[in-house]
Short mmCIF file of C-alpha atoms in Angstrom, two decimals:
data_model
loop_
_atom_site.label_atom_id
_atom_site.label_comp_id
_atom_site.label_asym_id
_atom_site.label_seq_id
_atom_site.Cartn_x
_atom_site.Cartn_y
_atom_site.Cartn_z
CA MET A 496 -7.08 -9.00 17.80
CA THR A 497 -4.50 -10.57 18.98
CA ILE A 498 -4.31 -12.72 15.48
CA THR A 499 -4.57 -9.46 13.97
CA LEU A 500 -1.61 -8.06 15.44
CA VAL A 501 0.80 -10.31 15.41
CA PHE A 502 -0.27 -10.41 11.48
CA LEU A 503 0.51 -6.90 10.94
CA ALA A 504 3.85 -7.27 13.49
CA ALA A 505 5.16 -9.89 11.21
CA ILE A 506 3.99 -7.80 7.68
CA MET A 507 6.23 -5.08 9.97
CA ALA A 508 9.10 -7.08 10.90
CA THR A 509 9.32 -8.61 7.40
CA VAL A 510 9.37 -5.12 5.33
CA ILE A 511 11.78 -3.98 7.86
CA GLY A 512 14.30 -7.01 7.92
CA TRP A 513 12.82 -7.14 3.74
CA LEU A 514 14.77 -3.72 3.92
CA LEU A 515 17.38 -3.31 6.45
CA ARG A 516 19.22 -6.03 3.97
CA GLN A 517 19.25 -3.50 1.12
CA THR A 518 20.73 -0.88 2.77
CA LEU A 519 23.01 -2.68 5.81
CA GLY A 520 25.29 -4.87 3.97
CA THR A 521 26.41 -1.00 1.81
CA GLN A 522 28.84 0.82 2.45
CA PRO A 523 27.23 4.68 2.55
CA TRP A 524 30.62 6.67 2.60
CA VAL A 525 32.14 4.25 -0.15
CA SER A 526 31.95 5.34 -3.69
CA SER A 527 29.64 2.20 -5.33
CA ALA A 528 29.41 2.76 -9.52
CA ALA A 529 26.38 0.86 -9.72
CA ASP A 530 24.33 2.91 -7.23
CA ASP A 531 26.41 6.26 -8.80
CA ALA A 532 24.75 4.44 -12.04
CA VAL A 533 21.13 4.39 -10.52
CA SER A 534 21.34 7.97 -8.19
CA GLY A 535 24.21 9.53 -8.77
CA ASN A 536 25.07 9.55 -5.54
CA SER A 537 24.93 6.18 -3.29
CA LEU A 538 24.40 8.46 -0.15
CA GLU A 539 21.09 9.60 -2.05
CA THR A 540 20.28 6.02 -2.67
CA ASN A 541 20.17 5.16 1.27
CA ALA A 542 18.17 7.94 2.88
CA LYS A 543 15.88 7.48 0.30
CA THR A 544 15.45 3.49 1.69
CA ILE A 545 15.98 4.75 4.60
CA GLY A 546 13.09 6.86 4.82
CA LEU A 547 10.30 4.52 3.37
CA THR A 548 11.19 2.03 6.55
CA THR A 549 10.68 4.81 8.72
CA PHE A 550 7.52 5.53 6.71
CA LEU A 551 6.50 1.58 7.01
CA ALA A 552 7.46 1.48 10.43
CA VAL A 553 4.24 4.62 11.71
CA ALA A 554 1.60 3.64 9.11
CA THR A 555 2.10 0.06 10.69
CA SER A 556 1.70 1.67 13.87
CA LEU A 557 -0.98 3.58 13.00
CA PHE A 558 -2.55 0.41 11.91
CA ALA A 559 -1.98 -1.44 14.49
CA LEU A 560 -3.79 1.86 17.06
CA PHE A 561 -6.89 1.81 14.39
CA ILE A 562 -7.06 -1.38 14.37
CA SER A 563 -6.92 -2.02 18.40
CA ALA A 564 -9.90 1.01 18.24
CA TYR A 565 -11.77 -1.08 16.56
CA THR A 566 -11.25 -4.12 19.06
CA ILE A 567 -12.48 -3.10 21.58
CA ARG A 568 -14.96 0.11 20.84
CA MET A 569 -16.79 -3.12 19.48
CA ARG A 570 -16.58 -5.11 22.57
CA MET A 571 -17.98 -2.34 24.61
CA GLY A 572 -21.79 -2.35 23.73
CA ALA A 573 -24.61 -3.10 22.08
CA ASP A 574 -25.09 0.00 19.47
CA TRP A 575 -22.32 -1.85 17.52
CA ILE A 576 -24.99 -3.28 15.03
CA PRO A 577 -22.67 -4.84 12.68
CA LEU A 578 -22.32 -4.37 9.10
CA THR A 579 -23.18 -6.71 5.35
CA GLU A 580 -20.09 -5.32 3.22
CA PRO A 581 -20.20 -4.67 0.28
CA GLN A 582 -19.63 -7.73 -2.56
CA LEU A 583 -17.91 -4.84 -4.69
CA LEU A 584 -14.89 -5.53 -1.97
CA TRP A 585 -13.79 -8.60 -3.47
CA LEU A 586 -13.62 -7.17 -6.72
CA ASN A 587 -11.79 -3.74 -5.66
CA SER A 588 -9.63 -6.66 -3.46
CA GLY A 589 -8.88 -8.61 -6.86
CA PHE A 590 -8.13 -4.89 -8.69
CA LEU A 591 -4.99 -4.45 -5.90
CA VAL A 592 -3.57 -7.36 -5.73
CA LEU A 593 -2.66 -6.92 -10.02
CA SER A 594 -1.85 -3.72 -9.24
CA SER A 595 0.64 -5.03 -6.93
CA ILE A 596 1.84 -8.47 -9.44
CA ALA A 597 2.11 -4.94 -12.20
CA TYR A 598 4.17 -3.28 -10.26
CA HIS A 599 6.37 -5.92 -9.22
CA TRP A 600 6.78 -7.17 -13.16
CA THR A 601 7.67 -3.51 -13.86
CA ARG A 602 10.09 -3.94 -11.13
CA ASN A 603 12.14 -6.84 -12.54
CA ALA A 604 12.25 -5.01 -15.58
CA ALA A 605 14.32 -1.78 -14.13
CA VAL A 606 16.31 -4.71 -12.51
CA ALA A 607 16.86 -6.47 -15.79
CA GLY A 608 17.71 -3.08 -17.34
CA ARG A 609 14.46 -3.66 -19.71
CA SER A 610 13.33 -0.14 -20.67
CA GLU A 611 10.68 -1.03 -22.84
CA ARG A 612 8.47 -2.90 -20.32
CA LEU A 613 8.71 0.19 -17.99
CA LYS A 614 6.00 1.95 -20.04
CA PRO A 615 2.87 -1.17 -19.32
CA GLY A 616 4.20 -1.44 -16.30
CA LEU A 617 3.72 1.09 -14.67
CA ILE A 618 0.17 2.15 -16.49
CA LEU A 619 -1.06 -1.41 -15.66
CA ALA A 620 0.03 -0.82 -12.56
CA GLY A 621 -1.78 3.10 -11.75
CA ALA A 622 -4.80 1.40 -13.69
CA PHE A 623 -5.49 -1.67 -11.77
CA THR A 624 -4.72 0.71 -8.79
CA LEU A 625 -7.41 3.22 -9.95
CA LEU A 626 -10.19 1.06 -10.01
CA PHE A 627 -9.00 -0.15 -6.54
CA LEU A 628 -9.97 3.58 -5.38
CA VAL A 629 -12.79 4.03 -7.44
CA GLY A 630 -14.63 1.14 -6.92
CA GLN A 631 -14.01 2.05 -2.85
CA LEU A 632 -15.82 5.00 -3.49
CA THR A 633 -18.41 3.46 -5.57
CA ALA A 634 -18.98 1.04 -2.49
CA TRP A 635 -19.13 3.86 -0.46
CA GLN A 636 -22.16 5.39 -2.08
CA GLY A 637 -23.61 2.09 -2.24
CA LEU A 638 -23.59 2.09 1.30
CA TYR A 639 -25.09 5.65 1.19
CA ALA A 640 -27.92 5.74 -0.56
CA THR A 641 -28.41 2.63 1.64
CA GLY A 642 -28.99 4.83 4.67
CA VAL A 643 -25.55 2.59 5.83
CA THR A 644 -23.82 6.07 6.98
CA VAL A 645 -21.13 7.17 9.42
CA SER A 646 -23.34 8.42 12.33
CA GLY A 647 -25.50 5.08 11.54
CA ASN A 648 -23.70 2.86 14.67
CA PRO A 649 -19.83 2.79 15.34
CA ALA A 650 -19.58 -0.23 13.66
CA ASN A 651 -20.21 1.91 10.18
CA ALA A 652 -18.37 4.74 10.96
CA PHE A 653 -15.12 2.93 11.69
CA PHE A 654 -15.47 1.08 8.43
CA TYR A 655 -15.52 4.61 6.44
CA LEU A 656 -12.57 5.54 8.53
CA LEU A 657 -11.10 2.13 7.86
CA THR A 658 -11.22 1.97 4.68
CA ALA A 659 -10.31 5.77 3.58
CA LEU A 660 -6.69 5.86 6.25
CA HIS A 661 -5.72 2.97 3.56
CA GLY A 662 -7.15 4.46 0.75
CA LEU A 663 -5.62 7.71 1.25
CA HIS A 664 -2.15 5.95 2.25
CA LEU A 665 -2.26 4.96 -1.33
CA LEU A 666 -3.23 8.26 -3.38
CA GLY A 667 0.31 8.82 -2.16
CA GLY A 668 1.79 6.05 -3.68
CA VAL A 669 0.09 7.14 -6.40
CA TRP A 670 0.88 10.65 -6.43
CA VAL A 671 5.47 8.97 -6.87
CA TRP A 672 4.03 6.20 -9.33
CA ALA A 673 2.62 9.16 -11.54
CA ARG A 674 5.83 11.07 -10.63
CA SER A 675 7.87 7.90 -12.54
CA LEU A 676 5.07 7.34 -15.28
CA ILE A 677 5.92 11.10 -15.89
CA ARG A 678 10.41 10.28 -16.16
CA VAL A 679 9.58 6.64 -18.40
CA PHE A 680 7.39 9.27 -21.10
CA GLY A 681 10.43 11.81 -20.81
CA GLY A 682 13.04 9.64 -21.58
CA ALA A 683 13.92 8.10 -18.79
CA ASP A 684 15.31 4.93 -18.99
CA ALA A 685 15.21 1.53 -16.14
CA ASN A 686 18.62 2.61 -14.42
CA THR A 687 17.39 6.53 -14.29
CA VAL A 688 14.34 5.37 -12.65
CA ARG A 689 15.05 1.50 -10.90
CA LEU A 690 15.31 3.41 -7.57
CA SER A 691 11.66 4.73 -7.24
CA VAL A 692 9.72 2.04 -9.04
CA GLU A 693 11.51 -0.91 -6.50
CA LEU A 694 10.82 1.33 -3.20
CA CYS A 695 6.96 1.65 -5.40
CA THR A 696 7.12 -1.99 -5.39
CA VAL A 697 7.71 -2.28 -1.64
CA TYR A 698 5.41 0.14 -0.75
CA TRP A 699 2.22 -1.82 -3.28
CA HIS A 700 2.55 -5.27 -1.49
CA TYR A 701 2.63 -2.91 2.14
CA LEU A 702 -0.68 -1.57 1.68
CA LEU A 703 -1.91 -5.05 -0.03
CA LEU A 704 -1.43 -6.17 2.78
CA VAL A 705 -3.27 -4.07 5.16
CA TRP A 706 -5.71 -4.29 2.86
CA ILE A 707 -5.97 -7.60 3.47
CA VAL A 708 -5.52 -7.36 7.41
CA LEU A 709 -8.84 -5.15 7.11
CA PHE A 710 -10.20 -6.44 5.13
CA GLY A 711 -10.38 -10.29 6.58
CA LEU A 712 -11.00 -8.01 10.13
CA MET A 713 -13.92 -6.76 8.53
CA LEU A 714 -15.32 -9.23 7.51
CA THR A 715 -15.29 -11.59 10.73
CA THR A 716 -16.76 -8.80 12.68
#
């Protein structure tokens, strides 16, 4: 548990540190032509970044609490029967890695002003993300078909809880991804969607790291 919590704390510190570097070095009360070209308002850019920073801090605390509950419950009694994780989760993890890579590639294109790479980049990022979510649902169905239900034992319940919690966070990101995709297909160029793509990239990397922690925890306990 200690290693997991330390790892989660390192993730939060890394993410927050990176985001703070994007904000503390700026002066929102001073107009910036470069920032205004992206968002139309320098202050709006910082508000969105700070909003994501706050959300990631809260989400990290939430995941840390559930992981703590998982490890405490695991040590409480003999009714804890470890779950054999479906092999499909490895493939799903690969999809999530690819979605994160695709988003980073799209982010680099937006920063470089290469609008022609936005559509394929966003489509790939979204497609791999949806494959991950569909794969998670398929893994759930496979477990249920073999009698691994939520009420079977506490280990089963925590597996469904942790994977659902992670999936819901990813679904929230899919909503923002869809908005960016619609804007790009509506003719928005790289500068217009740059901030949204950059923040989504940070969010996707964050959820990938969280999934690695969760998957590693479930595999080793």
